[in-house]
PDB file of C-alpha atoms in Angstrom:
ATOM      1  CA  MET A  26     101.936  95.968  98.477  1.00 44.00           C
ATOM      2  CA  GLN A  27     104.627  98.183  99.948  1.00 51.00           C
ATOM      3  CA  HIS A  28     105.698 101.492  98.819  1.00 48.00           C
ATOM      4  CA  ASP A  29     108.800 103.605  99.598  1.00 52.00           C
ATOM      5  CA  GLN A  30     108.363 107.043 101.193  1.00 49.00           C
ATOM      6  CA  GLU A  31     109.980 108.639  98.250  1.00 51.00           C
ATOM      7  CA  GLU A  32     106.923 107.751  96.178  1.00 80.00           C
ATOM      8  CA  PHE A  33     104.801 110.242  98.343  1.00 90.00           C
ATOM      9  CA  ASP A  34     105.291 114.172  97.817  1.00 92.00           C
ATOM     10  CA  ARG A  35     104.734 116.871 100.266  1.00 93.00           C
ATOM     11  CA  PHE A  36     100.888 116.984  99.172  1.00 95.00           C
ATOM     12  CA  ASP A  37     100.536 113.290 100.007  1.00 95.00           C
ATOM     13  CA  GLN A  38     102.243 113.563 103.213  1.00 94.00           C
ATOM     14  CA  ALA A  39     100.047 116.580 104.161  1.00 95.00           C
ATOM     15  CA  ILE A  40      97.019 114.581 103.113  1.00 95.00           C
ATOM     16  CA  LEU A  41      98.041 111.589 105.302  1.00 94.00           C
ATOM     17  CA  THR A  42      99.176 113.630 108.411  1.00 92.00           C
ATOM     18  CA  THR A  43      95.665 115.674 108.135  1.00 94.00           C
ATOM     19  CA  LEU A  44      93.617 112.590 107.915  1.00 94.00           C
ATOM     20  CA  ALA A  45      95.443 110.648 110.780  1.00 90.00           C
ATOM     21  CA  SER A  46      94.166 113.282 113.128  1.00 87.00           C
ATOM     22  CA  GLU A  47      91.062 114.627 111.412  1.00 91.00           C
ATOM     23  CA  GLY A  48      89.544 111.449 109.433  1.00 91.00           C
ATOM     24  CA  ARG A  49      86.072 113.447 108.980  1.00 92.00           C
ATOM     25  CA  ILE A  50      87.594 116.463 107.418  1.00 95.00           C
ATOM     26  CA  SER A  51      85.746 117.497 104.169  1.00 95.00           C
ATOM     27  CA  ILE A  52      87.419 117.310 100.791  1.00 96.00           C
ATOM     28  CA  THR A  53      87.217 121.143 100.465  1.00 96.00           C
ATOM     29  CA  GLU A  54      88.839 121.954 103.866  1.00 96.00           C
ATOM     30  CA  LEU A  55      91.447 119.347 103.188  1.00 96.00           C
ATOM     31  CA  ALA A  56      92.386 120.967  99.919  1.00 97.00           C
ATOM     32  CA  ARG A  57      92.545 124.249 101.532  1.00 96.00           C
ATOM     33  CA  ARG A  58      94.796 123.067 104.178  1.00 96.00           C
ATOM     34  CA  ILE A  59      97.366 121.343 101.693  1.00 95.00           C
ATOM     35  CA  GLY A  60      97.309 124.062  99.329  1.00 96.00           C
ATOM     36  CA  LEU A  61      95.688 122.215  96.339  1.00 96.00           C
ATOM     37  CA  SER A  62      92.277 122.641  94.620  1.00 96.00           C
ATOM     38  CA  LYS A  63      89.602 120.127  95.204  1.00 96.00           C
ATOM     39  CA  SER A  64      89.777 118.111  92.161  1.00 96.00           C
ATOM     40  CA  PRO A  65      93.609 117.168  92.558  1.00 96.00           C
ATOM     41  CA  THR A  66      92.989 116.595  96.241  1.00 96.00           C
ATOM     42  CA  GLN A  67      90.395 114.143  95.649  1.00 96.00           C
ATOM     43  CA  ALA A  68      92.508 112.222  92.982  1.00 96.00           C
ATOM     44  CA  ARG A  69      95.368 112.132  95.499  1.00 96.00           C
ATOM     45  CA  LEU A  70      93.078 110.899  98.122  1.00 96.00           C
ATOM     46  CA  ARG A  71      91.590 108.302  95.877  1.00 96.00           C
ATOM     47  CA  ARG A  72      95.072 107.116  94.745  1.00 95.00           C
ATOM     48  CA  LEU A  73      96.226 106.721  98.392  1.00 95.00           C
ATOM     49  CA  GLU A  74      93.149 104.570  99.213  1.00 95.00           C
ATOM     50  CA  GLU A  75      93.580 102.443  96.040  1.00 94.00           C
ATOM     51  CA  LEU A  76      97.362 101.989  96.885  1.00 93.00           C
ATOM     52  CA  GLY A  77      96.291 100.654 100.345  1.00 93.00           C
ATOM     53  CA  VAL A  78      98.016 103.530 102.260  1.00 94.00           C
ATOM     54  CA  ILE A  79      94.776 104.683 103.508  1.00 94.00           C
ATOM     55  CA  ARG A  80      93.044 101.385 104.656  1.00 93.00           C
ATOM     56  CA  GLY A  81      89.728 102.846 105.887  1.00 92.00           C
ATOM     57  CA  TYR A  82      88.231 105.366 108.152  1.00 91.00           C
ATOM     58  CA  ARG A  83      86.568 104.679 111.548  1.00 87.00           C
ATOM     59  CA  ALA A  84      85.354 106.237 114.645  1.00 86.00           C
ATOM     60  CA  ILE A  85      87.797 106.262 117.630  1.00 84.00           C
ATOM     61  CA  LEU A  86      85.829 105.194 120.625  1.00 86.00           C
ATOM     62  CA  ASP A  87      86.777 106.084 124.056  1.00 87.00           C
ATOM     63  CA  PRO A  88      87.265 102.747 125.938  1.00 88.00           C
ATOM     64  CA  ILE A  89      87.110 104.373 129.398  1.00 87.00           C
ATOM     65  CA  ARG A  90      83.665 105.833 128.816  1.00 91.00           C
ATOM     66  CA  LEU A  91      82.593 102.420 127.521  1.00 91.00           C
ATOM     67  CA  GLY A  92      83.623 101.004 130.827  1.00 91.00           C
ATOM     68  CA  LEU A  93      86.754  99.135 129.259  1.00 92.00           C
ATOM     69  CA  ASP A  94      89.549 100.718 131.345  1.00 93.00           C
ATOM     70  CA  HIS A  95      91.413  97.504 132.218  1.00 96.00           C
ATOM     71  CA  VAL A  96      94.429  96.919 129.809  1.00 97.00           C
ATOM     72  CA  ALA A  97      96.763  94.004 130.189  1.00 98.00           C
ATOM     73  CA  PHE A  98      99.779  92.868 128.128  1.00 98.00           C
ATOM     74  CA  VAL A  99     100.118  89.385 127.617  1.00 98.00           C
ATOM     75  CA  GLU A 100     103.270  87.375 126.611  1.00 98.00           C
ATOM     76  CA  VAL A 101     102.460  84.191 124.894  1.00 98.00           C
ATOM     77  CA  ARG A 102     104.843  81.434 124.439  1.00 98.00           C
ATOM     78  CA  MET A 103     104.160  78.751 122.037  1.00 98.00           C
ATOM     79  CA  PHE A 104     105.055  75.014 122.582  1.00 97.00           C
ATOM     80  CA  ASP A 105     105.257  74.773 118.705  1.00 96.00           C
ATOM     81  CA  THR A 106     106.539  77.767 116.371  1.00 96.00           C
ATOM     82  CA  ARG A 107     106.456  75.801 113.075  1.00 97.00           C
ATOM     83  CA  GLU A 108     104.693  77.891 110.516  1.00 97.00           C
ATOM     84  CA  ALA A 109     101.379  75.869 110.414  1.00 98.00           C
ATOM     85  CA  SER A 110     101.219  76.348 114.262  1.00 97.00           C
ATOM     86  CA  LEU A 111     101.742  80.149 113.849  1.00 98.00           C
ATOM     87  CA  GLU A 112      99.049  80.407 111.214  1.00 98.00           C
ATOM     88  CA  ALA A 113      96.559  78.343 113.458  1.00 98.00           C
ATOM     89  CA  PHE A 114      97.229  80.633 116.253  1.00 98.00           C
ATOM     90  CA  ASN A 115      96.832  83.959 114.062  1.00 98.00           C
ATOM     91  CA  ALA A 116      93.486  82.673 112.636  1.00 98.00           C
ATOM     92  CA  ALA A 117      92.283  81.872 116.263  1.00 98.00           C
ATOM     93  CA  VAL A 118      93.216  84.936 118.004  1.00 98.00           C
ATOM     94  CA  ALA A 119      91.587  87.049 115.449  1.00 96.00           C
ATOM     95  CA  SER A 120      88.236  85.826 116.852  1.00 96.00           C
ATOM     96  CA  VAL A 121      88.853  87.081 120.426  1.00 97.00           C
ATOM     97  CA  PRO A 122      87.034  90.524 120.580  1.00 96.00           C
ATOM     98  CA  GLU A 123      88.818  91.654 123.886  1.00 97.00           C
ATOM     99  CA  ILE A 124      92.384  91.271 122.132  1.00 98.00           C
ATOM    100  CA  GLU A 125      93.044  94.630 120.627  1.00 96.00           C
ATOM    101  CA  GLN A 126      96.549  93.969 119.127  1.00 97.00           C
ATOM    102  CA  VAL A 127      98.624  90.960 118.283  1.00 98.00           C
ATOM    103  CA  HIS A 128     102.562  90.959 117.492  1.00 98.00           C
ATOM    104  CA  LEU A 129     104.714  88.141 116.762  1.00 98.00           C
ATOM    105  CA  ILE A 130     108.016  88.996 118.725  1.00 97.00           C
ATOM    106  CA  ALA A 131     111.550  88.131 118.154  1.00 96.00           C
ATOM    107  CA  GLY A 132     112.717  87.566 121.813  1.00 94.00           C
ATOM    108  CA  ASN A 133     112.121  85.576 124.875  1.00 96.00           C
ATOM    109  CA  PHE A 134     108.499  84.802 123.918  1.00 98.00           C
ATOM    110  CA  ASP A 135     106.561  84.485 120.836  1.00 98.00           C
ATOM    111  CA  TYR A 136     103.582  86.867 120.835  1.00 98.00           C
ATOM    112  CA  LEU A 137     102.685  90.018 122.587  1.00 98.00           C
ATOM    113  CA  LEU A 138      98.839  90.833 123.064  1.00 98.00           C
ATOM    114  CA  LYS A 139      97.042  93.970 124.120  1.00 98.00           C
ATOM    115  CA  VAL A 140      93.808  92.847 125.900  1.00 98.00           C
ATOM    116  CA  ARG A 141      91.217  95.308 127.008  1.00 97.00           C
ATOM    117  CA  THR A 142      88.399  94.289 129.465  1.00 97.00           C
ATOM    118  CA  ALA A 143      86.308  95.933 131.944  1.00 97.00           C
ATOM    119  CA  ASP A 144      88.175  94.859 135.138  1.00 97.00           C
ATOM    120  CA  MET A 145      90.376  92.154 136.512  1.00 97.00           C
ATOM    121  CA  ARG A 146      87.704  89.501 136.839  1.00 98.00           C
ATOM    122  CA  SER A 147      86.761  90.061 133.184  1.00 97.00           C
ATOM    123  CA  TYR A 148      90.365  89.665 132.277  1.00 98.00           C
ATOM    124  CA  ARG A 149      90.787  86.618 134.258  1.00 98.00           C
ATOM    125  CA  ARG A 150      87.659  84.951 132.478  1.00 98.00           C
ATOM    126  CA  VAL A 151      89.122  86.064 129.001  1.00 98.00           C
ATOM    127  CA  LEU A 152      92.734  84.643 129.968  1.00 98.00           C
ATOM    128  CA  ALA A 153      91.411  81.249 131.134  1.00 98.00           C
ATOM    129  CA  GLU A 154      88.520  80.617 128.596  1.00 98.00           C
ATOM    130  CA  ARG A 155      89.890  82.268 125.393  1.00 97.00           C
ATOM    131  CA  ILE A 156      93.553  83.117 125.445  1.00 98.00           C
ATOM    132  CA  SER A 157      94.947  79.890 127.217  1.00 97.00           C
ATOM    133  CA  THR A 158      92.828  77.777 124.947  1.00 97.00           C
ATOM    134  CA  LEU A 159      94.109  79.228 121.651  1.00 98.00           C
ATOM    135  CA  PRO A 160      95.985  76.609 119.503  1.00 98.00           C
ATOM    136  CA  HIS A 161      99.763  75.766 120.649  1.00 98.00           C
ATOM    137  CA  VAL A 162      99.810  78.083 123.663  1.00 98.00           C
ATOM    138  CA  SER A 163     102.376  76.958 126.244  1.00 98.00           C
ATOM    139  CA  THR A 164     102.450  79.620 128.793  1.00 98.00           C
ATOM    140  CA  THR A 165     101.516  83.215 129.334  1.00 98.00           C
ATOM    141  CA  SER A 166     102.507  86.058 131.586  1.00 98.00           C
ATOM    142  CA  THR A 167     100.652  89.203 132.113  1.00 98.00           C
ATOM    143  CA  TYR A 168     101.520  92.789 132.786  1.00 98.00           C
ATOM    144  CA  VAL A 169      98.633  95.180 133.878  1.00 98.00           C
ATOM    145  CA  ALA A 170      98.967  98.683 132.647  1.00 96.00           C
ATOM    146  CA  MET A 171      98.270 101.225 135.334  1.00 95.00           C
ATOM    147  CA  GLN A 172      97.926 104.313 132.818  1.00 91.00           C
ATOM    148  CA  ALA A 173      97.936 104.950 129.376  1.00 87.00           C
ATOM    149  CA  VAL A 174     100.553 107.790 128.783  1.00 89.00           C
ATOM    150  CA  LYS A 175     100.281 107.736 125.061  1.00 86.00           C
ATOM    151  CA  GLU A 176      98.009 105.880 122.592  1.00 81.00           C
ATOM    152  CA  ALA A 177      97.993 106.982 118.987  1.00 71.00           C
ATOM    153  CA  GLY A 178      97.435 105.875 115.405  1.00 59.00           C
ATOM    154  CA  VAL A 179     100.374 105.768 112.920  1.00 54.00           C
ATOM    155  CA  ALA A 180     101.176 109.141 111.516  1.00 53.00           C
ATOM    156  CA  PRO A 181     103.454 109.599 108.627  1.00 53.00           C
ATOM    157  CA  GLU A 182     107.191 110.377 109.430  1.00 54.00           C
ATOM    158  CA  GLY A 183     107.886 114.024 109.704  1.00 50.00           C
ATOM    159  CA  ALA A 184     104.225 114.769 111.003  1.00 47.00           C
ATOM    160  CA  ASP A 185     104.298 117.626 113.501  1.00 45.00           C
TER     161      ASP A 185
END
């Protein structure tokens, strides 16, 4: 379910902006920061959750401290791009834990994957045993990231 930006007033935007950077903030502190009392803030938060604008809360882990500092972007070309083939690929790719992101692309290839592993050896294993064996994969091209310059979650438009 999609909603237009116009449906969210400045208080909703302030809630979303604050939670995007501080998901563990208390309702009391959130209310203070956005300039409302606790009850209306809680009601707005519940409404945003029910609308699916806020999909959940999670811890943001440091992949480098976890030993997962090898990032590769993989272009995937499919030999069959009919809807059933794309659906089969989409379902299968969800089961590969090393794949952080998957995007269907309009361009010279079909999918762009972000893959995170411990090192090149681990990546090569994932590519050979998992990615290359996904349904309808024709070819892949890998680009290794040298440094993450910016990685962030989605923040509402107009967020400072």
